[in-house]
Coordinates of C-alpha atoms in Angstrom, one line a residue:
M1 CA -0.1 0.8 -0.1
H2 CA 1.4 3.7 -1.2
Y3 CA 1.2 6.2 1.5
K4 CA 1.5 9.2 -0.3
V5 CA 2.9 12.0 1.8
S6 CA 0.6 15.1 2.4
P7 CA 1.6 18.8 2.6
G8 CA 0.9 19.0 6.2
D9 CA 2.9 15.7 6.7
R10 CA 6.1 17.4 5.0
V11 CA 5.6 21.3 7.1
F12 CA 5.4 18.8 10.3
D13 CA 7.6 16.6 9.2
F14 CA 10.0 19.3 8.4
I15 CA 9.5 21.3 12.3
N16 CA 10.3 18.0 13.6
Y17 CA 13.8 17.8 12.4
L18 CA 14.2 21.9 13.1
I19 CA 13.1 20.7 16.9
M20 CA 15.4 18.3 16.7
I21 CA 18.5 19.8 15.6
L22 CA 18.5 22.7 17.6
V23 CA 18.2 20.6 20.9
F24 CA 20.7 18.9 19.2
I25 CA 22.5 22.0 18.8
V26 CA 21.7 23.0 23.0
M27 CA 23.5 20.7 24.9
V28 CA 25.8 19.3 22.0
F29 CA 27.4 22.6 21.5
P30 CA 28.3 23.5 24.3
F31 CA 30.0 20.8 25.9
L32 CA 31.8 20.2 22.6
H33 CA 33.2 23.8 23.4
L34 CA 34.2 22.8 26.6
I35 CA 36.1 19.6 25.3
N36 CA 38.0 22.2 22.9
Y37 CA 38.8 24.8 25.9
S38 CA 40.5 22.2 27.8
L39 CA 42.2 20.6 24.6
S40 CA 43.4 25.0 24.1
N41 CA 46.2 26.4 24.8
P42 CA 45.3 29.2 27.9
S43 CA 47.1 32.2 26.8
L44 CA 45.2 32.2 23.3
V45 CA 41.7 31.2 24.5
S46 CA 39.0 34.3 23.9
G47 CA 35.4 34.6 25.3
K48 CA 34.4 33.3 21.9
F49 CA 33.0 30.3 21.4
L50 CA 35.6 27.1 20.3
F51 CA 34.4 24.8 17.5
Y52 CA 37.9 23.0 17.4
P53 CA 40.9 23.5 19.4
K54 CA 43.6 26.1 19.7
Q55 CA 47.3 25.0 19.4
F56 CA 46.4 21.6 20.8
N57 CA 47.6 21.4 24.4
L58 CA 47.2 18.8 27.1
D59 CA 48.5 20.2 30.2
S60 CA 45.3 21.4 32.6
Y61 CA 45.3 17.3 32.5
R62 CA 48.3 16.7 32.5
A63 CA 48.2 19.1 35.7
I64 CA 45.1 17.1 36.7
F65 CA 46.5 13.8 36.6
A66 CA 49.6 14.8 38.7
N67 CA 47.4 16.4 41.7
P68 CA 47.1 13.2 44.1
D69 CA 43.6 14.4 45.0
V70 CA 42.0 13.7 41.7
L71 CA 44.2 10.7 42.0
N72 CA 42.6 10.0 44.5
G73 CA 38.5 11.2 43.8
I74 CA 38.6 9.4 40.7
Y75 CA 39.6 5.5 42.6
I76 CA 37.2 6.5 45.4
S77 CA 34.4 7.0 42.5
L78 CA 35.1 4.0 40.2
A79 CA 34.9 2.2 43.5
R80 CA 31.4 3.8 45.3
T81 CA 30.3 3.2 41.5
I82 CA 31.2 -0.4 41.2
I83 CA 30.9 -1.8 45.4
G84 CA 27.7 0.5 45.5
T85 CA 26.0 -0.6 42.1
S86 CA 26.0 -4.2 42.0
F87 CA 25.0 -4.0 45.7
M88 CA 22.2 -1.9 45.0
A89 CA 21.4 -4.5 42.2
I90 CA 21.9 -7.9 44.1
V91 CA 19.8 -6.7 47.5
T92 CA 17.1 -4.8 45.2
S93 CA 16.4 -7.6 43.0
M94 CA 16.3 -9.9 45.4
A95 CA 13.6 -7.6 47.4
A96 CA 11.8 -7.7 44.4
Y97 CA 11.2 -11.0 43.9
V98 CA 10.5 -11.5 47.8
I99 CA 7.1 -9.2 47.0
T100 CA 6.3 -10.9 44.3
R101 CA 6.0 -14.0 46.3
D102 CA 1.6 -13.5 46.6
D103 CA 1.2 -16.6 49.5
M104 CA 4.1 -14.5 51.9
V105 CA 2.5 -14.1 54.8
G106 CA 1.7 -10.4 55.2
I107 CA 2.8 -9.7 52.0
K108 CA 0.1 -6.7 51.4
F109 CA 1.7 -4.5 54.1
I110 CA 5.3 -5.1 52.9
R111 CA 4.5 -3.5 49.6
R112 CA 2.7 -0.8 51.2
Y113 CA 4.9 -0.4 53.2
F114 CA 7.9 0.2 50.4
V115 CA 5.3 2.4 48.9
F116 CA 5.1 4.7 51.5
T117 CA 8.7 5.4 51.9
M118 CA 8.6 6.4 48.0
Y119 CA 6.3 9.7 49.5
F120 CA 7.9 9.7 52.8
S121 CA 11.3 10.4 54.7
G122 CA 13.0 11.2 57.8
G123 CA 14.5 14.5 56.8
I124 CA 18.0 15.7 57.0
I125 CA 18.7 15.7 60.5
P126 CA 17.2 12.0 61.6
T127 CA 18.8 10.4 58.7
Y128 CA 22.3 11.6 59.7
I129 CA 21.2 10.6 63.2
L130 CA 20.9 7.1 62.4
I131 CA 23.8 7.0 59.7
K132 CA 26.2 7.9 63.1
S133 CA 24.1 5.9 65.4
L134 CA 25.5 2.5 62.4
G135 CA 28.7 3.5 62.3
L136 CA 28.5 4.6 58.9
V137 CA 30.4 8.1 59.7
G138 CA 33.8 8.8 58.1
T139 CA 33.2 4.8 56.5
F140 CA 33.9 4.6 52.8
W141 CA 30.5 2.4 53.0
V142 CA 28.5 5.2 53.7
Y143 CA 27.8 5.5 49.7
V144 CA 27.2 1.7 49.5
I145 CA 25.6 0.4 52.8
P146 CA 22.1 3.5 52.9
S147 CA 21.4 3.5 49.2
A148 CA 21.3 -0.5 49.4
V149 CA 17.5 -0.8 48.2
S150 CA 15.5 1.7 46.0
V151 CA 11.9 1.3 45.9
F152 CA 11.1 2.5 42.5
N153 CA 14.2 0.3 41.2
M154 CA 12.4 -2.3 42.7
I155 CA 8.5 -1.8 41.3
L156 CA 10.6 -1.9 38.0
I157 CA 12.0 -5.2 38.7
K158 CA 8.9 -6.4 40.4
T159 CA 6.6 -5.9 37.0
Y160 CA 9.6 -7.1 35.5
I161 CA 8.8 -10.8 36.7
E162 CA 5.5 -11.0 36.7
G163 CA 5.9 -10.4 33.4
I164 CA 7.4 -14.4 33.4
P165 CA 5.6 -17.2 32.7
K166 CA 4.8 -18.5 36.1
E167 CA 5.3 -21.9 34.0
L168 CA 9.3 -21.8 34.6
E169 CA 8.8 -21.4 38.0
E170 CA 5.9 -24.3 38.2
S171 CA 8.6 -26.3 36.8
A172 CA 11.9 -25.4 38.2
L173 CA 9.7 -26.3 41.8
I174 CA 8.4 -29.7 40.7
D175 CA 12.1 -30.7 40.4
G176 CA 12.9 -29.7 43.7
A177 CA 14.5 -26.3 43.2
N178 CA 14.1 -23.7 45.9
D179 CA 13.1 -20.6 45.7
A180 CA 17.2 -19.0 46.4
Y181 CA 18.4 -21.2 43.3
L182 CA 15.0 -20.3 41.5
F183 CA 16.0 -17.1 41.9
A184 CA 19.8 -17.4 40.7
R185 CA 18.9 -19.9 38.2
I186 CA 16.7 -18.8 36.5
I187 CA 14.7 -15.4 37.4
L188 CA 17.5 -13.4 38.0
P189 CA 18.9 -14.4 34.2
L190 CA 15.5 -13.6 32.8
C191 CA 16.0 -9.9 34.3
L192 CA 19.1 -8.4 32.0
P193 CA 17.1 -6.1 30.4
V194 CA 15.7 -4.5 33.4
M195 CA 18.9 -5.0 35.5
A196 CA 20.6 -3.7 33.2
A197 CA 18.2 0.0 33.2
I198 CA 18.5 0.0 37.0
S199 CA 21.9 -0.7 36.9
L200 CA 22.6 2.9 35.2
F201 CA 21.0 4.7 36.6
A202 CA 22.7 4.2 39.9
G203 CA 26.1 3.7 38.1
I204 CA 24.8 7.9 37.1
G205 CA 23.8 8.2 40.7
Q206 CA 27.2 6.7 42.4
W207 CA 29.3 8.5 40.3
N208 CA 28.2 12.1 39.9
A209 CA 26.9 11.9 44.1
F210 CA 29.0 14.6 46.5
I211 CA 26.0 15.5 48.9
D212 CA 26.1 12.5 51.0
T213 CA 30.3 13.0 51.0
Q214 CA 29.5 17.4 52.3
F215 CA 26.8 15.2 54.8
Y216 CA 29.7 12.9 55.9
N217 CA 33.3 12.8 54.9
A218 CA 33.1 16.2 54.5
M219 CA 36.4 16.0 57.5
H220 CA 37.9 13.1 55.7
P221 CA 40.2 14.1 52.1
E222 CA 40.9 10.9 51.4
L223 CA 37.0 9.0 51.2
F224 CA 36.2 12.4 48.5
P225 CA 35.7 11.2 45.6
L226 CA 35.7 13.0 42.3
Q227 CA 33.0 15.2 41.9
Y228 CA 33.5 16.4 45.5
V229 CA 37.1 17.2 44.3
L230 CA 35.0 18.8 41.3
Y231 CA 32.6 20.7 43.5
N232 CA 36.6 22.1 46.0
S233 CA 38.1 23.4 43.1
F234 CA 35.0 25.1 41.5
Q235 CA 34.0 26.6 45.1
T236 CA 38.2 28.0 46.5
I237 CA 40.7 27.2 43.3
T238 CA 41.2 31.0 42.6
S239 CA 44.9 30.1 41.0
V240 CA 47.1 27.3 39.7
E241 CA 49.0 27.9 42.6
Q242 CA 47.0 26.9 44.8
F243 CA 46.1 23.8 42.7
T244 CA 49.4 23.1 42.3
N245 CA 51.0 23.6 45.1
S246 CA 51.6 20.0 46.3
M247 CA 52.0 18.9 42.7
S248 CA 56.3 17.5 41.9
G249 CA 57.0 20.0 38.8
A250 CA 54.5 22.3 39.6
E251 CA 56.4 24.9 38.0
K252 CA 56.1 23.8 34.3
F253 CA 52.5 24.1 34.4
R254 CA 52.6 28.1 35.6
M255 CA 50.5 28.8 31.9
L256 CA 47.8 27.1 32.7
T257 CA 44.7 29.5 34.3
P258 CA 42.3 28.3 37.4
Q259 CA 39.1 27.8 34.6
S260 CA 41.0 25.4 32.3
L261 CA 42.3 23.6 35.5
K262 CA 37.8 23.5 35.8
I263 CA 37.1 22.5 32.7
A264 CA 39.7 19.7 32.1
M265 CA 38.2 18.3 35.3
T266 CA 35.0 18.8 34.7
V267 CA 35.2 16.7 31.0
I268 CA 37.0 14.5 33.1
T269 CA 33.8 13.8 35.4
V270 CA 31.2 13.6 32.3
L271 CA 33.6 10.9 30.1
P272 CA 33.0 8.2 32.0
I273 CA 29.0 8.9 31.9
M274 CA 29.1 9.7 28.2
L275 CA 31.5 6.6 27.0
V276 CA 29.3 3.2 28.4
Y277 CA 25.8 4.8 28.1
P278 CA 25.6 4.2 23.9
F279 CA 26.6 0.3 25.4
L280 CA 24.5 -0.5 27.6
Q281 CA 20.6 1.3 25.9
K282 CA 20.3 -1.0 23.9
Y283 CA 19.4 -3.2 27.8
F284 CA 17.9 0.1 29.4
M285 CA 15.4 1.2 26.6
K286 CA 14.1 -2.7 26.4
G287 CA 14.5 -2.6 30.6
L288 CA 12.1 1.2 30.6
L289 CA 10.1 -0.7 28.2
L290 CA 9.7 -4.0 29.9
G291 CA 9.4 -3.6 33.2
A292 CA 7.6 -0.5 33.6
V293 CA 4.6 0.1 36.1
K294 CA 1.7 -1.2 34.7
G295 CA -1.9 0.2 35.4

């Protein structure tokens, strides 16, 4: 069947293309400017938009990676992202599997209890008192344990599990499988798409987090993630000498400016997420569609 494109359809398509081009320009060009700025000679950079680097220069990145605080921040950010995301995925998926069991005693109350926590929280001060009473203040695990359960992600996984044919579970139970075996060998492998989706959510949240550091680990520089190091640099660094004071060979970075250092560090903090997302996009979209909350 041949579909004839009407003038109205052409106008509609043109407007859609125009809007998408504008969105692309608004989202991509500013970041392109940051990359070009960080790769340029700071003495040649003016206030104009940069479409390409001016006198290609990597001194900003050399200075950043030579700073021990930045290297430690990268290590902490990677550790909390990998460990925190993995721990959240395991704990949340196990909880999601449990609340799908309709024959469990008190399951309706448990479900409502979890949903209640999505709308009401204890607040900042009670949360801090709880974290402190658990002995997590001043430790790395304050980044991992409090975020181990996400009710929103739990509901996504629960809905996804409910879409799996019950015959698979029944056949496994007839063969003598227990709940632990059923979850680990049958349910969890089938949940890879939605697990990839929530892992991407959690990973981005862990990589970008810095408020928890300000609340619980502000007096422990060895536990500062990269985002908090960047936050401090924007707040406190006013000169290159201040940033390179404790570095060996700092005199070779005198031509840099605080602005070039801040922009280069911004690129470093954003780039990993941009590189990871394309590999998980397929599972991300599938997991959101199949694990969406049904009416």
